[in-house]
Coordinates of C-alpha atoms in Angstrom, one line a residue:
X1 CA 0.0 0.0 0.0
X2 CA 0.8 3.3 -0.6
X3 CA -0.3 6.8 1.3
X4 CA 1.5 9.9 0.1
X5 CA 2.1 12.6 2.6
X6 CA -0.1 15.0 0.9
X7 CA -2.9 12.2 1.2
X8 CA -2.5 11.9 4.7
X9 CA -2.9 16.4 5.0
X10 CA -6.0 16.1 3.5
X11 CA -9.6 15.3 4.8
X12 CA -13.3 15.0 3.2
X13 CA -14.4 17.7 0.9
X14 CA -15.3 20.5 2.4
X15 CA -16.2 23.5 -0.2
X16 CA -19.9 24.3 -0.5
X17 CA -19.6 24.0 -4.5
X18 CA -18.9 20.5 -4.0
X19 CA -21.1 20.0 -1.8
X20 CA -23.8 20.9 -4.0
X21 CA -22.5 18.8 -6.8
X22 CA -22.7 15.7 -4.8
X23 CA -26.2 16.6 -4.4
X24 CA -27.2 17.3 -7.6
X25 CA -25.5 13.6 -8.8
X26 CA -27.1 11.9 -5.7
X27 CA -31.0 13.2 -6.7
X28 CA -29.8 12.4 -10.5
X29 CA -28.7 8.9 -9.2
X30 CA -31.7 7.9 -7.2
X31 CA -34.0 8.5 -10.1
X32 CA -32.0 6.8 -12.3
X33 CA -31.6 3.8 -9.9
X34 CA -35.7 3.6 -9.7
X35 CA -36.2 3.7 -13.7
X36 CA -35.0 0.5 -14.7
X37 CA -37.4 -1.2 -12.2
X38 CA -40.2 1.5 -13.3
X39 CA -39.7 0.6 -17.0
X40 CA -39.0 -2.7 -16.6
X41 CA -42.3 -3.6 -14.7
X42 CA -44.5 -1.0 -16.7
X43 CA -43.3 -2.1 -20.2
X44 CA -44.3 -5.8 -19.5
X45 CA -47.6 -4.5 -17.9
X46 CA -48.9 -3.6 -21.0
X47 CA -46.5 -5.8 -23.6
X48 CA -45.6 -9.3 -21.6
X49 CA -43.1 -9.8 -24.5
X50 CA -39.7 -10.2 -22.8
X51 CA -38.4 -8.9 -26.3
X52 CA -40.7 -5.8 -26.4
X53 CA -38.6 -4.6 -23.2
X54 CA -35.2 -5.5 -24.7
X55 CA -35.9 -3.3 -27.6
X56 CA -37.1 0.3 -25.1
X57 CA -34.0 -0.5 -22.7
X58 CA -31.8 -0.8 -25.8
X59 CA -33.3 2.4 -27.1
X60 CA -31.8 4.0 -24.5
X61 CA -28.4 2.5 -24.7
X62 CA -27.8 3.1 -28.2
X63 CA -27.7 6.9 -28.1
X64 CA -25.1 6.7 -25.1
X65 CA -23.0 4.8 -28.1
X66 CA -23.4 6.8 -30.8
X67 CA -23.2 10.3 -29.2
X68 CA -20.9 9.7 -26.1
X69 CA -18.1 11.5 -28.1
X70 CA -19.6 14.0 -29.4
X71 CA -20.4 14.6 -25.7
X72 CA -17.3 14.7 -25.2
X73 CA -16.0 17.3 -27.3
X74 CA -18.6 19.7 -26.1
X75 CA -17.8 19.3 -22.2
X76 CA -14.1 20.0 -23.6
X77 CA -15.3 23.2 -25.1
X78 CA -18.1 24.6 -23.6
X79 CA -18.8 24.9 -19.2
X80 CA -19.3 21.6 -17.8
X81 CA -21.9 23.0 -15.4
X82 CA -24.5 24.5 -17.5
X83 CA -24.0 20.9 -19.7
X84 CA -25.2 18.9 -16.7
X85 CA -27.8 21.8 -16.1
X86 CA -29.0 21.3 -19.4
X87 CA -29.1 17.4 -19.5
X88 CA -30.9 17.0 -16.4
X89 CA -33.7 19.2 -17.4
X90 CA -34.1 17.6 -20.5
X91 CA -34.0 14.0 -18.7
X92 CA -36.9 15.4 -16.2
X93 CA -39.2 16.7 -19.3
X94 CA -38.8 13.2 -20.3
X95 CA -39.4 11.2 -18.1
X96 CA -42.2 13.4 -17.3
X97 CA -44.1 12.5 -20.4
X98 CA -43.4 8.9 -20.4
X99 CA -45.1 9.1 -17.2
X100 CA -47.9 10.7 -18.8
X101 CA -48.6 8.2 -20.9
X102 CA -47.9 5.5 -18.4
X103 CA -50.2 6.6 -15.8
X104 CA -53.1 7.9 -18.2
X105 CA -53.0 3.7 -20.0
X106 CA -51.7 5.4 -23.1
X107 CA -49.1 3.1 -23.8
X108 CA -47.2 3.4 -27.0
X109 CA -44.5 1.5 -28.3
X110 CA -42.9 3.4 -30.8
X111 CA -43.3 6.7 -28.5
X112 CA -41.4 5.0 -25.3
X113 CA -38.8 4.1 -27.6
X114 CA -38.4 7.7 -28.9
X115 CA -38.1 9.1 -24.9
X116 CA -35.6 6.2 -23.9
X117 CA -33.8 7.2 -27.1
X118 CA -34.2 11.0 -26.5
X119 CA -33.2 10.3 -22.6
X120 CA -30.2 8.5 -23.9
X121 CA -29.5 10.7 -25.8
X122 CA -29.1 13.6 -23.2
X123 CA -26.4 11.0 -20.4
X124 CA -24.8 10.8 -23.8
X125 CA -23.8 14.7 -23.7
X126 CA -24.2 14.9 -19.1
X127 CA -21.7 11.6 -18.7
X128 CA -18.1 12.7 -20.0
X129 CA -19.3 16.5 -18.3
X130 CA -19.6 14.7 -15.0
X131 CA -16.3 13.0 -15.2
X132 CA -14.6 16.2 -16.2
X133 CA -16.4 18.5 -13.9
X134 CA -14.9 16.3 -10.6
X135 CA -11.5 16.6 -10.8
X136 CA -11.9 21.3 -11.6
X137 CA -13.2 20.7 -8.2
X138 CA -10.7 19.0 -6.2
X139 CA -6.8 19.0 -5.3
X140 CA -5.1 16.1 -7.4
X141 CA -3.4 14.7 -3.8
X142 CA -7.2 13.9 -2.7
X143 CA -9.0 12.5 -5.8
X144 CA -9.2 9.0 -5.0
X145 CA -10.7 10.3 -1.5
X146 CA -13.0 12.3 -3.8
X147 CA -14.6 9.4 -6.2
X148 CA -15.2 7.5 -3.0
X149 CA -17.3 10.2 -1.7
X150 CA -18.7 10.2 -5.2
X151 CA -19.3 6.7 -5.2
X152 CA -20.6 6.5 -1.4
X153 CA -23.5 9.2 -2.2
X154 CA -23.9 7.3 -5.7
X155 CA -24.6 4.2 -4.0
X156 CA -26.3 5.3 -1.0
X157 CA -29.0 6.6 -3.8
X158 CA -29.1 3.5 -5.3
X159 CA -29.3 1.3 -2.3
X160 CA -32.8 2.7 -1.3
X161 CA -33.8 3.0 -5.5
X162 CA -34.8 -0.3 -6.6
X163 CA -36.3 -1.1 -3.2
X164 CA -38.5 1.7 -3.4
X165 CA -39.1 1.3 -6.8
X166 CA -40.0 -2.6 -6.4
X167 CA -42.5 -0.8 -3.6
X168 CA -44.1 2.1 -5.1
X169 CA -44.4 -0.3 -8.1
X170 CA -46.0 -2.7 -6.8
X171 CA -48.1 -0.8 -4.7
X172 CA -49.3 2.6 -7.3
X173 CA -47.4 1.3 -10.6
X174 CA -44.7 1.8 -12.5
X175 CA -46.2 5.2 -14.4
X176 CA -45.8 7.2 -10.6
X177 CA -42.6 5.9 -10.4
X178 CA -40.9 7.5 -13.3
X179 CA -42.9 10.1 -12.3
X180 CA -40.6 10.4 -9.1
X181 CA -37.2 9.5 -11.1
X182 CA -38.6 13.1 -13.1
X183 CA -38.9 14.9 -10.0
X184 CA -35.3 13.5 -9.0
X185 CA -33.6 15.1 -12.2
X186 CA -35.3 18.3 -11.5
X187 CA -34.1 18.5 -8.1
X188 CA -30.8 18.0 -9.6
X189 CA -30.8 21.1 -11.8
X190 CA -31.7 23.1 -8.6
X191 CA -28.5 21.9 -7.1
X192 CA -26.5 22.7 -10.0
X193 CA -27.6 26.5 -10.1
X194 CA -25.7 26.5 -6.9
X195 CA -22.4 25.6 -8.5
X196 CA -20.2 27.4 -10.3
X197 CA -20.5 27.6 -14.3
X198 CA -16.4 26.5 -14.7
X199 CA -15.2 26.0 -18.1
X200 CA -14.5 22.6 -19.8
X201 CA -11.1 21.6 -21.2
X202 CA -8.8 23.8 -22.9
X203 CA -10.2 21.7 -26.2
X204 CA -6.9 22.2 -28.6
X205 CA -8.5 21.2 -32.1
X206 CA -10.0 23.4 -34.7
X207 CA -12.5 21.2 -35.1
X208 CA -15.1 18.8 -33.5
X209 CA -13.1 16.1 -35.7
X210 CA -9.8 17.6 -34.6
X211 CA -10.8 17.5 -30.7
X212 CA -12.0 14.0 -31.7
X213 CA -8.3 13.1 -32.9
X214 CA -6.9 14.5 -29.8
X215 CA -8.6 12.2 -28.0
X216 CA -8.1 9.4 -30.1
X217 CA -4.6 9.9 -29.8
X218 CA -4.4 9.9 -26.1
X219 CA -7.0 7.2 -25.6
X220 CA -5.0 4.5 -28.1
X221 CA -1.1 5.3 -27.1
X222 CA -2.3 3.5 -23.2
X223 CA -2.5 -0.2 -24.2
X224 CA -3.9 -0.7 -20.2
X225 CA -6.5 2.0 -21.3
X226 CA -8.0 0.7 -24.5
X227 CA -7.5 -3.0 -23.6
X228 CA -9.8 -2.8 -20.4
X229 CA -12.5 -0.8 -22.4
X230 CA -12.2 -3.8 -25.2
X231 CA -13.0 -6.2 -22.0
X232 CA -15.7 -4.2 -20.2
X233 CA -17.4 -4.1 -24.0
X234 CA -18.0 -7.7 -23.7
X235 CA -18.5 -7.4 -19.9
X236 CA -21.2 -4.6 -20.1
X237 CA -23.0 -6.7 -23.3
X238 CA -23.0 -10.1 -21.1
X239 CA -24.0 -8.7 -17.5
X240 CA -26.3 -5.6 -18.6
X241 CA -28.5 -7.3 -21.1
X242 CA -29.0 -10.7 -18.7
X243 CA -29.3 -8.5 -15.3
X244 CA -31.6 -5.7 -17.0
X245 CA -33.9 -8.0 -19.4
X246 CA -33.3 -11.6 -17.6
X247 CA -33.5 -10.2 -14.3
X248 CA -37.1 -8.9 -14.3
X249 CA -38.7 -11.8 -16.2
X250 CA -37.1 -14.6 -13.9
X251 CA -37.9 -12.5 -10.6
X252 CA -41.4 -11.8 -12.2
X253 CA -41.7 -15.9 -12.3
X254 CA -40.5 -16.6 -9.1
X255 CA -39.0 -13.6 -6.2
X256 CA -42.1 -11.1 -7.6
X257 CA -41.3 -7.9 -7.7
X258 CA -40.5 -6.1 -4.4
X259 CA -38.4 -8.9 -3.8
X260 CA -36.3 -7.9 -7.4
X261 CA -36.2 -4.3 -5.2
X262 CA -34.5 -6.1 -2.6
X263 CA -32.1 -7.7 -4.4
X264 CA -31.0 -4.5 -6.3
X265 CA -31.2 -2.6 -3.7
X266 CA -28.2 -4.9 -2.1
X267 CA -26.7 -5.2 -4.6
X268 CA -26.4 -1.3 -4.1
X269 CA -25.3 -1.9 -0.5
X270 CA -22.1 -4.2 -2.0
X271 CA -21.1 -0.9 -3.4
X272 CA -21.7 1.3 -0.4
X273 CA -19.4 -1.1 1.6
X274 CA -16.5 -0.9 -1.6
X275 CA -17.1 3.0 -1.6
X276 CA -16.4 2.8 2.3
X277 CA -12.9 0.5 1.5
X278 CA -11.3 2.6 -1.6
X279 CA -11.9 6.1 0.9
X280 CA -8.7 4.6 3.2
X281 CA -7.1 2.2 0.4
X282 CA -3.5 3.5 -1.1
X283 CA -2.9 0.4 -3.2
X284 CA 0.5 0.8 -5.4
X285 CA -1.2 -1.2 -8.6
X286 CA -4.7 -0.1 -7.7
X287 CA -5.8 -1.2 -11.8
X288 CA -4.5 -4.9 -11.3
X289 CA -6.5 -4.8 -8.1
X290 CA -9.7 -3.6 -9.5
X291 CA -9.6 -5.7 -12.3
X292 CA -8.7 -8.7 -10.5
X293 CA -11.7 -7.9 -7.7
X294 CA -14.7 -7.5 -10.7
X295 CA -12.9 -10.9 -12.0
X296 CA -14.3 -12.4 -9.0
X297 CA -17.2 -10.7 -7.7
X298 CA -18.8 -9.3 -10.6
X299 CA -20.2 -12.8 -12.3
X300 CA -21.7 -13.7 -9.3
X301 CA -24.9 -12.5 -9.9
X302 CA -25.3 -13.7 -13.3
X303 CA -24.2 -17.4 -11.9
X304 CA -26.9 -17.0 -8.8
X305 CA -29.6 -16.2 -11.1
X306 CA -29.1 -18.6 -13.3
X307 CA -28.1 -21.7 -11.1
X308 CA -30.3 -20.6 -8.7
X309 CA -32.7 -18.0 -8.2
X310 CA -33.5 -18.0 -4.7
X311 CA -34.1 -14.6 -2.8
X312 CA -31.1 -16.0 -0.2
X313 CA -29.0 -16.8 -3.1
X314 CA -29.4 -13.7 -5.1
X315 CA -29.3 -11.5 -2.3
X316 CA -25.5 -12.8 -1.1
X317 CA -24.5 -12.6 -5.2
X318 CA -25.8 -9.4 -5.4
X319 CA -23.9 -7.6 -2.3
X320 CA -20.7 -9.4 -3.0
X321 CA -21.1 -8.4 -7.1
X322 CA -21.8 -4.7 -5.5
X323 CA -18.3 -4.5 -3.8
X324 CA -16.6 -6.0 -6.5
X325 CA -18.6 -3.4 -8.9
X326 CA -17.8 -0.4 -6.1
X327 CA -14.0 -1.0 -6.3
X328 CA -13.5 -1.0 -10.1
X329 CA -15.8 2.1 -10.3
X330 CA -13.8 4.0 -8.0
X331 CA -10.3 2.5 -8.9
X332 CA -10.9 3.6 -12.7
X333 CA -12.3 7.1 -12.0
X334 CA -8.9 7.4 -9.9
X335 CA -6.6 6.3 -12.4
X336 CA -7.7 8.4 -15.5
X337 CA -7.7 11.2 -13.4
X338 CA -3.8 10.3 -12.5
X339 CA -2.9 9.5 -15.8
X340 CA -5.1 11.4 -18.2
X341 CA -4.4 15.2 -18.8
X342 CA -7.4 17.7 -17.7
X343 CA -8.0 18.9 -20.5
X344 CA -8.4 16.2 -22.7
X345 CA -10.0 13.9 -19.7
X346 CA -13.7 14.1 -21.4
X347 CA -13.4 13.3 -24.7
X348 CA -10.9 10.1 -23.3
X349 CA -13.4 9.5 -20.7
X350 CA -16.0 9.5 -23.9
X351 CA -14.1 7.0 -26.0
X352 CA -14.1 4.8 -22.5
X353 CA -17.8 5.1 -22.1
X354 CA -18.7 4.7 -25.7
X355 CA -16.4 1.3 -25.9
X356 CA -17.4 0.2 -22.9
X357 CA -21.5 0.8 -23.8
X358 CA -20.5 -0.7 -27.0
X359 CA -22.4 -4.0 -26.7
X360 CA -24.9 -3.2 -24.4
X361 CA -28.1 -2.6 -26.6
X362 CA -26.9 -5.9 -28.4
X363 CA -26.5 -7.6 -25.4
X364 CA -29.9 -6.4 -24.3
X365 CA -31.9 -7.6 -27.5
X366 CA -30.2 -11.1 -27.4
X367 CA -31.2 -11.2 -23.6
X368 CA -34.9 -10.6 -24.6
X369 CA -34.5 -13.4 -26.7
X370 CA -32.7 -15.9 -24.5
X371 CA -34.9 -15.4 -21.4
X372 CA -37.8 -16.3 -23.4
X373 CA -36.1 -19.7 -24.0
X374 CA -36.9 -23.1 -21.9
X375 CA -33.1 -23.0 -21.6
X376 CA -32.9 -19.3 -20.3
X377 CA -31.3 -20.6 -16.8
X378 CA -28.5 -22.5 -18.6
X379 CA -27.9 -19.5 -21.1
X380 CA -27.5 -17.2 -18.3
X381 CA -25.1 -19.5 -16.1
X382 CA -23.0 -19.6 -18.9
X383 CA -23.2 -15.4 -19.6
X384 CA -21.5 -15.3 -15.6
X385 CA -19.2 -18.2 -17.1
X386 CA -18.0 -15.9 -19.7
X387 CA -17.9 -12.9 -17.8
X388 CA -14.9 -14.8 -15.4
X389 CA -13.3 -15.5 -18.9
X390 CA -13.3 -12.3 -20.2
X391 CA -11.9 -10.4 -16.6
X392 CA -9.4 -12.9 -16.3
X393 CA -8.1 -12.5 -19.8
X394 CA -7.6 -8.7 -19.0
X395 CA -5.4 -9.4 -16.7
X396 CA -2.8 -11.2 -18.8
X397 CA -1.9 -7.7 -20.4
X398 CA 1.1 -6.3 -18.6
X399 CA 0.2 -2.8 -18.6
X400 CA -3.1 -3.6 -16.8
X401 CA -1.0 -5.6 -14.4
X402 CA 2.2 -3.3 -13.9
X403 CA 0.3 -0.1 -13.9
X404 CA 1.7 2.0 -10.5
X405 CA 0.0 4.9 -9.2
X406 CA 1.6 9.0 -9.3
X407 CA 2.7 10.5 -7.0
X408 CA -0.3 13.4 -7.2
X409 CA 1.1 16.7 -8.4
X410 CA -0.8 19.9 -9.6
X411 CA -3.0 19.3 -13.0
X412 CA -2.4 22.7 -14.9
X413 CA -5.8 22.0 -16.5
X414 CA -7.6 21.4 -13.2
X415 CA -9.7 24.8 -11.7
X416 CA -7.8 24.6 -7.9
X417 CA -10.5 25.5 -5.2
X418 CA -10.0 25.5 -1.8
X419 CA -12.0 22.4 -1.7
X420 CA -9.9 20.8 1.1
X421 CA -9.3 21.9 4.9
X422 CA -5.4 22.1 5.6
X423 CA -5.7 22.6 9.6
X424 CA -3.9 20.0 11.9
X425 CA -6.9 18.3 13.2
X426 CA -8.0 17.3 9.8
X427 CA -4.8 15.0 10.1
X428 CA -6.4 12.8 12.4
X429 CA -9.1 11.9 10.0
X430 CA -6.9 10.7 7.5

């Protein structure tokens, strides 16, 4: 392990900016942590077709592919802030109308496809803002003690989510509780009005395709970087599409639905207890780590649902998938911070998301036709089969392995607030 004396100076976050932030991206987080279970539910209440579902949730995913750079470009050129502002508003209006529909029995296909795709569309553009917004906010020496807080506020959103979801679903329907997820998105614009409208990257091409080369060029020189994107292409298809379109229909057959809740919402908690680890961590190879940790943990989940889908089961799968997911999450967030320059960090951070996301709609249409299969169990055993296969073979590339943290020095490119305490007592809590 290793703790640099500057690490050690530094306690939580303490600037009100920040502050806000992590509000705004906890009430953003909590509605998006109920939608799944909203949509999933409310699709199959009026269309029982597993592959009807498959087709709205990959509606939604293929945007975040196909604009995720161009995203990226624009939170390299234009204020991060009013980007988010922007996104989340949109994402409220939304959801607000698929509600509408929803609630009033007005279902439409073709028109919840065109929201999913339109909300897509807008996490497309409010992702790679988020990730570059961060780091303007805090000192480099305390970043990894920065994504933890992230990720602890991220997953104590998401713990209650799904449960409440499963709830309010069960109990007034899945219409009132995208409702809610709106009203979650709107609250999150209020909190970003609080926060200062900083600028994005010093964006260096003349160009959108120039700014896209850029970032090409730093994203494909890191063989560590592009090779674990590659992996968590195949990784995102095989766990998204089975845990988003499998998940529901089995739980639907057997757990019911505020059961589903339960298990998503612990599967939350696994992450809350890895947010709670990587805040005192200093691992040297902190990559090699994470990678070797969602290895392990993140099939789990797949292998419990498909062996055997009992509440007990799932629920243990579930937390200890949640840890394994919380310690990647954070560990990546930490290293591209490290090793990425500022400004260039969201148009890499876009190439990451849109290989990673890569897979996912596909994955999610050939889940809606698997489950529908007598042989769904088997075929999902075998996706957590696959998904050990695919982590372990990222860790047979070097750089992935041998990667060793910086020494944190000043990023030229980061905003530098006084976002940290430097008083003696804050020693004590570090």
């Amino acid at each position: 392990m290793l703790r640099t004396r500057a690490a050690d100076r530094l306690g939580p976050p303490r600037h009100t900016e920040f502050h806000w932030f992590l509000a705004a991206r906890g009430a953003s987080l909590l509605g998006n942590a109920m939608a799944p279970v909203a949509v999933a539910f409310a699709i199959l209440q009026f269309d029982p077709q597993p592959s009807a579902l498959g087709a709205i949730l990959a509606a939604r995913s293929l945007p975040l592919v196909v604009f995720l750079l161009v995203g990226g470009v624009v939170a390299d050129r234009l204020p991060r802030i009013p980007v988010l502002l922007a996104a989340n508003l949109g994402a409220g209006a939304t959801q607000l109308v698929a509600a509408c529909l929803l609630i009033s029995d007005n279902y439409h296909h073709s028109a919840l496809l065109m929201l999913e795709f339109i909300n897509g569309t807008l996490t497309a553009f409010a992702t790679p803002a988020a990730r570059g917004a961060l780091p303007q906010m805090i000192e480099p020496a305390a970043r990894q003690q920065a994504n933890s807080l992230m990720a602890t506020v991220k997953n104590v959103s998401t713990i209650g989510g799904p449960a409440l979801a499963g709830l309010l679903v069960a109990g007034i329907g899945g219409g009132w509780t995208i409702a809610v997820d709106a009203a979650c998105s709107l609250a999150a614009a209020s909190c970003l009005c609080r926060v200062r409208q900083r600028g994005g990257g010093d964006s260096t091409g003349t160009s959108v395709l120039g700014d896209l080369r850029v970032g090409w060029t730093h994203f494909r020189r890191r063989t560590w970087l592009w090779a674990t994107v590659v992996a968590f292409s195949a990784l995102n298809g095989i766990y998204v599409g089975l845990w988003t379109v499998a998940g529901p229909v089995v739980a639907r057959r057997s757990l019911g639905v505020a059961a589903w809740g339960q298990v998503l919402g612990l599967n939350a908690a696994g992450l809350l207890v890895a947010s709670i680890l990587m805040y005192r961590w200093r691992l040297t190879y902190l990559l090699r780590w994470a990678v070797l940790c969602i290895a392990m943990l993140g099939p789990l989940p797949l292998l419990a649902l498909g062996v055997r889908p009992t509440f007990t089961i799932l629920a243990v799968a579930a937390v200890a998938g949640g840890v394994g997911f919380g310690i990647f999450g954070t560990a990546w967030e930490t290293v591209l911070q490290e090793q990425i320059p500022g400004s260039v960090l969201s148009r890499v951070a876009s190439f990451d998301d849109a290989g990673s996301y890569l897979m996912i709609p596909i994955g999610q249409i050939m889940a809606g036709v698997v489950v529908a299969d007598r042989q769904s169990a088997t075929y999902i055993a075998a996706g957590g089969v696959l998904y050990l296969v695919c982590g372990a073979l990222l860790l047979t590339f070097p750089s992935v392995r041998n990667l060793a943290r910086q020494h944190p020095t000043a990023d030229s490119a980061s905003i530098r607030l006084p976002a940290f305490q430097r008083h003696s007592d804050v020693s004590k809590s570090g």
